[in-house]
XYZ file of C-alpha atoms in Angstrom:
425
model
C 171.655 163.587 54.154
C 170.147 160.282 54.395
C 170.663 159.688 57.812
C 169.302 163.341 58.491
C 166.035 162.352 57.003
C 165.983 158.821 58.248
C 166.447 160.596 62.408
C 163.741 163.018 61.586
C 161.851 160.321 59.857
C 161.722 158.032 62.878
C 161.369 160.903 65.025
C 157.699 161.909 63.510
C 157.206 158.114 63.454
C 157.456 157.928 67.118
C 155.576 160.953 67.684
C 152.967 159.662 66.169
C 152.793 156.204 67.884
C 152.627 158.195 71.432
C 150.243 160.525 70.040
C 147.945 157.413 69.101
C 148.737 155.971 72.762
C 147.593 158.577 74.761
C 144.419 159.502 72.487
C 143.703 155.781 73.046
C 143.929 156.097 77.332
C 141.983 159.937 77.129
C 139.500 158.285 75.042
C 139.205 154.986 77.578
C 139.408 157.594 80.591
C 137.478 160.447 79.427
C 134.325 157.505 77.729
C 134.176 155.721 81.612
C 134.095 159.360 83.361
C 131.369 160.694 81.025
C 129.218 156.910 81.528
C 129.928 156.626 85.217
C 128.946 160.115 85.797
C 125.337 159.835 83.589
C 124.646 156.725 85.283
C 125.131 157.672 89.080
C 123.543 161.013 88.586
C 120.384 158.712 86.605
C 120.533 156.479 90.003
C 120.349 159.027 92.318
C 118.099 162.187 90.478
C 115.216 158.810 90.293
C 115.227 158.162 93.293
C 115.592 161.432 95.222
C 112.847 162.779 92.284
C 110.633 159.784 93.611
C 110.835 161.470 97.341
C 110.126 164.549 96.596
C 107.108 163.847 94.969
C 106.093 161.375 97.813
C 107.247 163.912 100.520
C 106.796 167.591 99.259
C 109.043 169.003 102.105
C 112.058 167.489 100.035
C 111.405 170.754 97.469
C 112.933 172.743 100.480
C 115.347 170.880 101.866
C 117.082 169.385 98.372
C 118.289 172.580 96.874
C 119.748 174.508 100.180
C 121.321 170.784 101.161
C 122.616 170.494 97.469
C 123.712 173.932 97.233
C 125.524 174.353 101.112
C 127.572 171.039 100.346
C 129.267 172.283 96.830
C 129.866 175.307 98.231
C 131.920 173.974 101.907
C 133.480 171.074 98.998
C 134.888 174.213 96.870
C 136.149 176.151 99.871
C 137.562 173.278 101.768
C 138.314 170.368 98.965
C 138.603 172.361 95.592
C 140.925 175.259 96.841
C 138.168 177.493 96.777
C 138.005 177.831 93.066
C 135.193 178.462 91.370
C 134.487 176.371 88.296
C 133.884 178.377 85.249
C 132.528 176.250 83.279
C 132.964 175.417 79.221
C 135.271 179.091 79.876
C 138.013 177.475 81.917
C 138.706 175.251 78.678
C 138.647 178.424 76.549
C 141.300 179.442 78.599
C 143.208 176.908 78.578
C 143.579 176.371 75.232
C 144.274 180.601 74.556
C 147.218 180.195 76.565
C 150.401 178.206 76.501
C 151.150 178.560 80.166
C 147.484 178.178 81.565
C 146.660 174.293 82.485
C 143.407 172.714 83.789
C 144.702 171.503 87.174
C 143.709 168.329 87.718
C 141.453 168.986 90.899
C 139.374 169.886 87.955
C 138.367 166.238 87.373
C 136.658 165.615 90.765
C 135.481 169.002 91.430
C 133.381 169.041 88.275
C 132.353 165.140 88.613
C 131.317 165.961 92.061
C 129.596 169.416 91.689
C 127.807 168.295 88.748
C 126.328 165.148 90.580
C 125.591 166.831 93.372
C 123.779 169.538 91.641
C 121.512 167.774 89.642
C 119.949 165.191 92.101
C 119.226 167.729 94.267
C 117.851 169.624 92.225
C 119.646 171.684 90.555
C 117.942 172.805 87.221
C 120.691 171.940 84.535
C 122.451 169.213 83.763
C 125.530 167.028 83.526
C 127.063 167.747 79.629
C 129.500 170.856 81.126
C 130.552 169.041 83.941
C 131.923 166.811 81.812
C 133.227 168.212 79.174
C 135.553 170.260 81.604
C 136.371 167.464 83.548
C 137.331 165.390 80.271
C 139.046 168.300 79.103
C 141.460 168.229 82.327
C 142.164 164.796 81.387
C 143.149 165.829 77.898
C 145.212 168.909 79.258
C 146.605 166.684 81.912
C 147.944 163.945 79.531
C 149.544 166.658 76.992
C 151.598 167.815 80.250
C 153.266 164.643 80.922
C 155.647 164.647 78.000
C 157.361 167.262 75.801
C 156.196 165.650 72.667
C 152.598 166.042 73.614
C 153.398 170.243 74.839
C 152.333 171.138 70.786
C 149.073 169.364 70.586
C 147.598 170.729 73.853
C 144.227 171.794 72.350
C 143.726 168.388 70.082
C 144.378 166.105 72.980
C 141.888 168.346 75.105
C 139.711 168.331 72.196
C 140.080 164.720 72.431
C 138.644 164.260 76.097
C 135.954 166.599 75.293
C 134.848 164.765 72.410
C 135.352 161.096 73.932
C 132.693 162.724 76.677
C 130.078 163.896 74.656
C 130.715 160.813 72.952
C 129.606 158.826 75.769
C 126.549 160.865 77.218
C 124.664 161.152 73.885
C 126.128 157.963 71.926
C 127.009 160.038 69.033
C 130.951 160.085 67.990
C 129.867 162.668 64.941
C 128.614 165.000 67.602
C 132.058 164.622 69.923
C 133.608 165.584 66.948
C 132.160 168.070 65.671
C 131.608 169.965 69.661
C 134.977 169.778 70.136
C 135.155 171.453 66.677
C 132.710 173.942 66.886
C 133.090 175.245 70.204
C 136.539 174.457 71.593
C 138.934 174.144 68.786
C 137.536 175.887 65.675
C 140.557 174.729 63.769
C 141.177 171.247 62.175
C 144.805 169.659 62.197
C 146.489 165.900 60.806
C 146.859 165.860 64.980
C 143.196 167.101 65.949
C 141.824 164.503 63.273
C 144.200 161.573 64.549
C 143.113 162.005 68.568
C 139.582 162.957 68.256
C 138.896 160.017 65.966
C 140.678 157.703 68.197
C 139.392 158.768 71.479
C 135.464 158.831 70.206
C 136.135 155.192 68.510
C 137.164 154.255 72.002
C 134.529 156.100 73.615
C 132.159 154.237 71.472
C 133.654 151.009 71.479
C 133.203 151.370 75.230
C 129.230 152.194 75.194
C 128.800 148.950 72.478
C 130.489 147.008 74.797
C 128.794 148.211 77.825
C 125.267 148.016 75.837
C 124.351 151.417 75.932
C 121.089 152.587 74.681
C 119.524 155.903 73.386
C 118.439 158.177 76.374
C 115.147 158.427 74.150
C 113.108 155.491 73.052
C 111.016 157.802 70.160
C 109.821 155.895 67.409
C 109.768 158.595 64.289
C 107.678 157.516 61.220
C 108.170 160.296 58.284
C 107.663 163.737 57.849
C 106.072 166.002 55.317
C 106.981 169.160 53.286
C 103.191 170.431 53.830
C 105.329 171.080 57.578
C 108.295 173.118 56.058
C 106.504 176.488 56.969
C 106.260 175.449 60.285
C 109.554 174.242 60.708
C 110.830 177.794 60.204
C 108.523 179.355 62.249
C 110.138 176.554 64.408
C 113.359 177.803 64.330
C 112.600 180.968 64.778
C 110.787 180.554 68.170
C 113.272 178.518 68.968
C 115.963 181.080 68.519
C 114.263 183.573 70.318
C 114.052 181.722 73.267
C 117.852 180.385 73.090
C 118.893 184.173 73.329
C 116.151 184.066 76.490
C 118.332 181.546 77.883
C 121.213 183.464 77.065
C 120.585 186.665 78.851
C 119.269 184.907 81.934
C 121.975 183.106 82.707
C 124.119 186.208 81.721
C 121.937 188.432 83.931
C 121.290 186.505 87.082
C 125.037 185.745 87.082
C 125.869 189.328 87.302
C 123.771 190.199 89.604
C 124.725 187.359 92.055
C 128.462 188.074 91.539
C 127.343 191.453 93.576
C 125.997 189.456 96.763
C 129.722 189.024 98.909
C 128.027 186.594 101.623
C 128.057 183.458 99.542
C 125.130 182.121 102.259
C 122.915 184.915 100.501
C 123.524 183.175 97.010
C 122.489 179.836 98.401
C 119.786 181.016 100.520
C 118.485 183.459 97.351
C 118.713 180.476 94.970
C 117.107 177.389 96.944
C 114.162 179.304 97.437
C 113.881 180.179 93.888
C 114.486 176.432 93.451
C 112.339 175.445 95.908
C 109.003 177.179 95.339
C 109.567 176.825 90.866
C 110.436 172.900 91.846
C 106.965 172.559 94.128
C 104.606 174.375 91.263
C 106.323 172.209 88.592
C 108.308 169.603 89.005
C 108.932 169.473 85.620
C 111.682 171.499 86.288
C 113.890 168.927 88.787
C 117.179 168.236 87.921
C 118.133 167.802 83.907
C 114.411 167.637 83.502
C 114.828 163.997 81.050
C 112.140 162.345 82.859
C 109.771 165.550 82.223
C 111.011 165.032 78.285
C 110.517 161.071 78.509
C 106.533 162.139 80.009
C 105.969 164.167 77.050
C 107.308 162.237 74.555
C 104.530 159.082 76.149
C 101.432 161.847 75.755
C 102.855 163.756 72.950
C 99.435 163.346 70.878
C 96.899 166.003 73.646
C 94.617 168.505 72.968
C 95.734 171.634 74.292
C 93.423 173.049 76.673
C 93.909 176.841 78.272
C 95.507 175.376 81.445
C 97.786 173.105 79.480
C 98.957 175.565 77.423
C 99.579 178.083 80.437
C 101.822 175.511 81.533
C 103.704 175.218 78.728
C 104.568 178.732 78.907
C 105.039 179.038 82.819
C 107.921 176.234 82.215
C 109.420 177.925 78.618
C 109.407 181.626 80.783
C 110.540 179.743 84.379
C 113.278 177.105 83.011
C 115.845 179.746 82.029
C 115.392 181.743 85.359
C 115.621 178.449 87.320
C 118.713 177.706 85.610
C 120.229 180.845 85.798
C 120.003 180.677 89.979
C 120.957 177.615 89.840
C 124.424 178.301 87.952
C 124.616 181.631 90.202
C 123.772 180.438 93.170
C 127.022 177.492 93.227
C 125.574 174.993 91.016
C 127.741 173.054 88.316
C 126.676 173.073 84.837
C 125.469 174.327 81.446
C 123.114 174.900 79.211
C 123.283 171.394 77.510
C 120.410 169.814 79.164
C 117.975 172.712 79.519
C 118.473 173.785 75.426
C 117.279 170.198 74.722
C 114.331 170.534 77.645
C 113.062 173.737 76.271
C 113.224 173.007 72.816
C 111.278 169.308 73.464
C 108.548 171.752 75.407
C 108.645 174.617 72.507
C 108.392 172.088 70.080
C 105.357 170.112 71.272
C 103.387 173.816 72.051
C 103.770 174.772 68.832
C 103.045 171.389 67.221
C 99.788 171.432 69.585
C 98.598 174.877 69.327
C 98.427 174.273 65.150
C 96.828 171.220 65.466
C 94.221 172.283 68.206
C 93.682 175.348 66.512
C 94.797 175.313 63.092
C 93.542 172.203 61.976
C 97.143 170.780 60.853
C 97.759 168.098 61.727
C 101.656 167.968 62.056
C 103.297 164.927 64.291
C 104.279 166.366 67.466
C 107.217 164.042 68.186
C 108.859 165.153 65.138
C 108.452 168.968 66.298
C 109.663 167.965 70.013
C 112.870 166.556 67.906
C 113.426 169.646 65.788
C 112.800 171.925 68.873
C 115.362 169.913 70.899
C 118.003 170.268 67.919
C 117.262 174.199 66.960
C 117.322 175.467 70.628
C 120.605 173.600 71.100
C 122.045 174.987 68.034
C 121.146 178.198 69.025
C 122.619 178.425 72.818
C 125.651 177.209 71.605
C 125.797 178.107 67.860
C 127.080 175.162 67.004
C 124.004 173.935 64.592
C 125.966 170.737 63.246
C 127.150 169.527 66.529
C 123.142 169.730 67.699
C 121.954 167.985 64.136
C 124.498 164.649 65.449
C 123.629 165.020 69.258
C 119.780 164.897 68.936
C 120.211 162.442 65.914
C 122.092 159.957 68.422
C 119.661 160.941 71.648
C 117.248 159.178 69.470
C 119.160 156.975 67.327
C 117.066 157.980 64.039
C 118.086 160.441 61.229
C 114.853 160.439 59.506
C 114.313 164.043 60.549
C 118.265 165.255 59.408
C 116.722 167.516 56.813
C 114.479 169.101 58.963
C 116.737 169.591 61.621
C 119.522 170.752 59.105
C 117.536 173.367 58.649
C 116.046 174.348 61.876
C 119.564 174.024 63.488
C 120.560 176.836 61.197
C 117.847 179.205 61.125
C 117.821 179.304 64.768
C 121.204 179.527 65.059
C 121.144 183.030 63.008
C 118.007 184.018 64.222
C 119.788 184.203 67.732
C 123.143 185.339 66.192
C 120.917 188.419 64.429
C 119.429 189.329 68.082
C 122.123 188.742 70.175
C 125.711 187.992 68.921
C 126.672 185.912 72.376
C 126.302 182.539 73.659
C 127.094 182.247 77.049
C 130.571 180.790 76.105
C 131.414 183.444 74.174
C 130.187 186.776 76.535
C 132.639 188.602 78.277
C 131.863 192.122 80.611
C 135.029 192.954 78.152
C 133.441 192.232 74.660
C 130.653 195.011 75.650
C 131.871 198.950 75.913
């Protein structure tokens, strides 16, 4: 009986050394795919930005270029698959038989790149998550010991990338949590932990600093009321998001000539990208601007503006995504709440006499529309907490995160991770 327990004893024992092996090389792999890929696509979206704005003629030729070459790489590199998305994961982890091939890995890293300096109004985050996912679901197929813990060890890539693109292992965590897994294990807790320490160690290493240099001071409960009107706003227009992407999607999946999709959607790129070019690519740099003028007294035309890019963002998106484009709704959650944020933080202090800091509302809005699109409030609270390296606002955002979270939910019960054609009857 001894022996019996001793085998089985050093039987788990083993298990557990290979499961802390390969959380260690999905964290390593998944950390340097998720770095590499935000600093070629920083690289490149600069300095193709830089010519368009030096040679408007680039708003027309970007997108179509951008868009044609994803589309002949899927049909002639990628076995002319069409990437999914955050979906393919869901999939995958549903089913015991259904795999993330690892074409996956490339298809994403090189879809996503190309979408975004080109153009392409989203950003990077879903790119990589599925692409660190594949490495997850790829390592879990190599031995039988690892065939159980398929969805911790793709948790584990997914959280090792999120890890590495906003420098927040609480937020890798808690994504691959929220959205993916929705379950906690000994296993999950063991390879998530691992592969984000790695992922972490990596960026400490490698120097990495906060994508936003925002110096926040205090804030004041004379601003609670505001905050809530906050997240409700903010709600509202993550279920905006929501349906766009939802809707434009359909009604591209009706056009059969795929050269109609690209044509369709670069010149919805083009002419949104020549009126504002706030709307290029992830739209950081139009987030970094703001941030540097945040303190501006709103004027008609300013505030016009505002509102063009809070109605036009979504649509752009949406075309972008169902036109051929690779990615999510990371980036442009965190671009409209930053532009939501600062409107509302100007229009009560331009015409309400409040005086409330804008930064601290660009920060909330960032957080609450995030929360929203993805109902996932805590994983948003970490994420815009490490974007900026400062949890002086975790309170308000705690808050904001979930009152626009269930504002949305209350309005519209999807995110567009969730929606299936199925789900409605």
């Amino acid at each position: 009986m001894n022996k019996t327990a001793q085998i089985k004893k050093n039987h788990q024992l083993i298990k557990f050394r290979k499961l802390v092996i390969v959380s260690i090389l999905i964290g390593f792999l998944s950390a340097f795919l998720g770095i590499s890929l935000k600093k070629i696509t920083e690289y490149y979206e600069e300095i193709f930005f830089h010519e368009v704005s030096v040679n408007p003629l680039f708003y027309i030729l970007f997108p179509v270029f951008g868009l044609s070459v994803i589309y002949f790489l899927r049909q002639y590199l990628f076995k002319k698959k069409e990437n999914k998305g955050i979906k393919e994961v869901f999939e995958s982890t549903a089913s015991k038989s259904k795999n993330l091939p690892s074409y996956k890995i490339p298809s994403h890293f090189i879809n996503g790149l190309l979408t975004v300096i080109f153009g392409g109004s989203t950003g990077i985050e879903v790119s990589t998550v599925v692409a660190t996912a594949t490495i997850g679901s790829v390592a879990h197929e190599k031995e039988n010991v690892f065939r159980q813990y398929k969805t911790e060890l793709i948790c584990a890539g997914v959280a090792a990338g999120v890890t590495a693109l906003f420098s927040s292992p609480i937020a890798g965590i808690l994504f691959a949590f929220e959205v993916i897994s929705r379950k906690v294990t000994r296993a999950f807790m063991i390879s998530n932990v691992i592969a984000v320490a790695i992922a972490f160690g990596l960026l400490t290493i490698l120097k990495e600093e906060p994508l936003f240099a925002v110096s926040i001071t205090t804030w004041h409960l004379k601003a609670i009321p505001y905050f809530i009107l906050l997240g409700i706003l903010a709600g509202i227009n993550s279920v905006y998001l929501t349906r766009c992407v939802l809707f434009f999607k359909s009604q591209f999946s009706k056009i059969e000539r795929h050269y109609y999709k690209i044509l369709i959607g670069s010149i919805v790129l083009s002419i949104s990208l020549f009126f504002f070019p706030q709307l290029y690519g992830e739209g950081y740099h139009a987030i970094k601007e703001i941030f540097e003028t945040s303190q501006i007294r709103l004027t008609l035309t300013l505030a016009l503006t505002f509102i063009a890019i809070l109605i036009l963002k979504p649509i752009v998106t949406s075309v972008t995504l169902a036109s051929g484009g690779d990615g999510g709704v990371f980036a442009p959650s965190l671009f409209i709440g930053a532009f939501l944020g600062l409107l509302l933080a100007s229009v009560l202090n331009s015409f309400f006499y409040v005086n409330v800091i804008p930064v601290n509302f660009m920060i909330l809005g960032m957080a609450a529309v995030l929360s929203a699109s993805i109902h996932a409030p805590f994983t948003a609270i970490f994420l815009v907490c490490g974007l900026t390296n400062d949890y002086t606002l975790f309170v308000p955002i705690l808050a904001v995160c979930l009152i626009s979270k269930y504002t949305a939910k209350t309005i519209y019960p999807y995110t567009v991770y969730s929606y299936s054609p199925s789900l409605i009857k």
